[in-house]
Amino acid sequence: MAGAPVSRNAPCPCGSGRRYRECHGAIDASPSPTASRTTAAATYRPRGSDWDGIDPAERARLAELMDTALARQASNDQSGAARLYREVLAVAPQTHDALHMLAVAQWGLGDLDEASRLMERAFSQRDPYPAIVTNRETLQRARAPPGESTPNGGRKRRCRTCWRGSPPAQTRIRGTRRRRASRST
């Protein structure tokens, strides 16, 4: 007996976190919407030596967990993603991407202290790259009390309207207007 049809925009029954139409409901996809996602090869591959010494079957399982965690994080299921990242870290504690993305998930859950600890641990494992630098600096600004300097040397950003209201900015704006007015006469 066949199950009820799945809506194209509903989550795929395979648990991938994607919409049915983008997963098993795609025109060229397999006909079974309940097929396990493990039949397809996982796309995640760790950089560096994160998984050295782990057998190939376990690597495939960890890659599947990383793919699923990223899909959950993209669909705003931060707690589900965090659980999967922790499962990866239980087997391979030096998985840089799992540390970084677990930090982002914890940040999304509002645990800034844990997010900061994880982010620093991930940051220390590898040379900095744009995504982690941006996430680290933004997290540091989010944790800093209002008006306090952040470790990157800057202050928490003020909105453009507040900045324009500061005396040096008013002078710059007024001076520009005066020069423009004198040029037009």
mmCIF file of C-alpha atoms in Angstrom, residues 104-185:
data_model
loop_
_atom_site.group_PDB
_atom_site.id
_atom_site.type_symbol
_atom_site.label_atom_id
_atom_site.label_comp_id
_atom_site.label_asym_id
_atom_site.label_seq_id
_atom_site.Cartn_x
_atom_site.Cartn_y
_atom_site.Cartn_z
ATOM 1 C CA VAL A 104 28.047 29.073 14.830
ATOM 2 C CA ALA A 105 25.167 26.780 15.909
ATOM 3 C CA GLN A 106 25.769 27.553 19.603
ATOM 4 C CA TRP A 107 25.827 31.237 18.722
ATOM 5 C CA GLY A 108 22.465 30.791 16.992
ATOM 6 C CA LEU A 109 21.134 29.136 20.159
ATOM 7 C CA GLY A 110 22.290 32.134 22.212
ATOM 8 C CA ASP A 111 25.166 30.450 24.087
ATOM 9 C CA LEU A 112 27.828 33.056 23.298
ATOM 10 C CA ASP A 113 30.352 31.787 25.860
ATOM 11 C CA GLU A 114 30.367 28.239 24.468
ATOM 12 C CA ALA A 115 30.347 29.607 20.907
ATOM 13 C CA SER A 116 33.380 31.760 21.667
ATOM 14 C CA ARG A 117 35.274 28.861 23.282
ATOM 15 C CA LEU A 118 34.598 26.605 20.276
ATOM 16 C CA MET A 119 35.432 29.363 17.781
ATOM 17 C CA GLU A 120 38.804 29.999 19.445
ATOM 18 C CA ARG A 121 39.553 26.269 19.433
ATOM 19 C CA ALA A 122 38.740 26.053 15.710
ATOM 20 C CA PHE A 123 40.661 29.265 14.974
ATOM 21 C CA SER A 124 43.811 27.880 16.620
ATOM 22 C CA GLN A 125 43.815 24.699 14.509
ATOM 23 C CA ARG A 126 44.341 26.185 11.074
ATOM 24 C CA ASP A 127 45.572 29.286 9.289
ATOM 25 C CA PRO A 128 42.843 31.955 9.263
ATOM 26 C CA TYR A 129 40.547 32.162 6.233
ATOM 27 C CA PRO A 130 37.879 34.809 5.492
ATOM 28 C CA ALA A 131 34.797 32.960 6.804
ATOM 29 C CA ILE A 132 36.239 32.101 10.208
ATOM 30 C CA VAL A 133 37.871 35.526 10.620
ATOM 31 C CA THR A 134 34.542 37.241 9.932
ATOM 32 C CA ASN A 135 32.617 34.892 12.245
ATOM 33 C CA ARG A 136 35.174 35.298 15.024
ATOM 34 C CA GLU A 137 35.196 39.107 14.847
ATOM 35 C CA THR A 138 31.399 39.313 14.678
ATOM 36 C CA LEU A 139 31.083 36.975 17.667
ATOM 37 C CA GLN A 140 33.608 39.053 19.630
ATOM 38 C CA ARG A 141 31.608 42.206 18.895
ATOM 39 C CA ALA A 142 28.388 40.455 19.941
ATOM 40 C CA ARG A 143 29.949 39.464 23.276
ATOM 41 C CA ALA A 144 31.484 42.877 24.053
ATOM 42 C CA PRO A 145 29.509 45.182 26.361
ATOM 43 C CA PRO A 146 28.235 48.357 24.641
ATOM 44 C CA GLY A 147 31.050 50.820 23.908
ATOM 45 C CA GLU A 148 33.857 48.457 24.957
ATOM 46 C CA SER A 149 36.801 47.833 22.650
ATOM 47 C CA THR A 150 36.882 44.435 21.000
ATOM 48 C CA PRO A 151 40.037 42.315 20.624
ATOM 49 C CA ASN A 152 40.299 43.245 16.942
ATOM 50 C CA GLY A 153 40.989 46.843 17.986
ATOM 51 C CA GLY A 154 37.692 48.323 16.873
ATOM 52 C CA ARG A 155 34.679 49.342 18.846
ATOM 53 C CA LYS A 156 31.244 47.925 18.456
ATOM 54 C CA ARG A 157 29.891 49.520 15.328
ATOM 55 C CA ARG A 158 27.409 52.320 15.591
ATOM 56 C CA CYS A 159 24.784 52.908 12.993
ATOM 57 C CA ARG A 160 25.495 55.433 10.266
ATOM 58 C CA THR A 161 23.014 57.926 11.756
ATOM 59 C CA CYS A 162 24.830 57.894 15.123
ATOM 60 C CA TRP A 163 28.189 58.281 13.397
ATOM 61 C CA ARG A 164 26.979 61.279 11.402
ATOM 62 C CA GLY A 165 25.891 62.928 14.634
ATOM 63 C CA SER A 166 29.405 62.944 16.092
ATOM 64 C CA PRO A 167 31.164 66.374 16.054
ATOM 65 C CA PRO A 168 34.041 65.392 13.689
ATOM 66 C CA ALA A 169 31.562 64.004 11.186
ATOM 67 C CA GLN A 170 29.425 67.153 11.349
ATOM 68 C CA THR A 171 32.509 69.234 10.596
ATOM 69 C CA ARG A 172 33.383 67.051 7.623
ATOM 70 C CA ILE A 173 29.840 67.236 6.284
ATOM 71 C CA ARG A 174 29.600 71.013 6.776
ATOM 72 C CA GLY A 175 33.028 71.580 5.211
ATOM 73 C CA THR A 176 32.046 69.577 2.152
ATOM 74 C CA ARG A 177 28.860 71.563 1.736
ATOM 75 C CA ARG A 178 30.750 74.859 2.004
ATOM 76 C CA ARG A 179 33.263 73.821 -0.638
ATOM 77 C CA ARG A 180 30.520 72.684 -2.979
ATOM 78 C CA ALA A 181 28.594 75.929 -2.465
ATOM 79 C CA SER A 182 31.679 78.077 -3.157
ATOM 80 C CA ARG A 183 32.412 76.150 -6.372
ATOM 81 C CA SER A 184 28.933 76.703 -7.781
ATOM 82 C CA THR A 185 29.084 80.529 -7.484
#
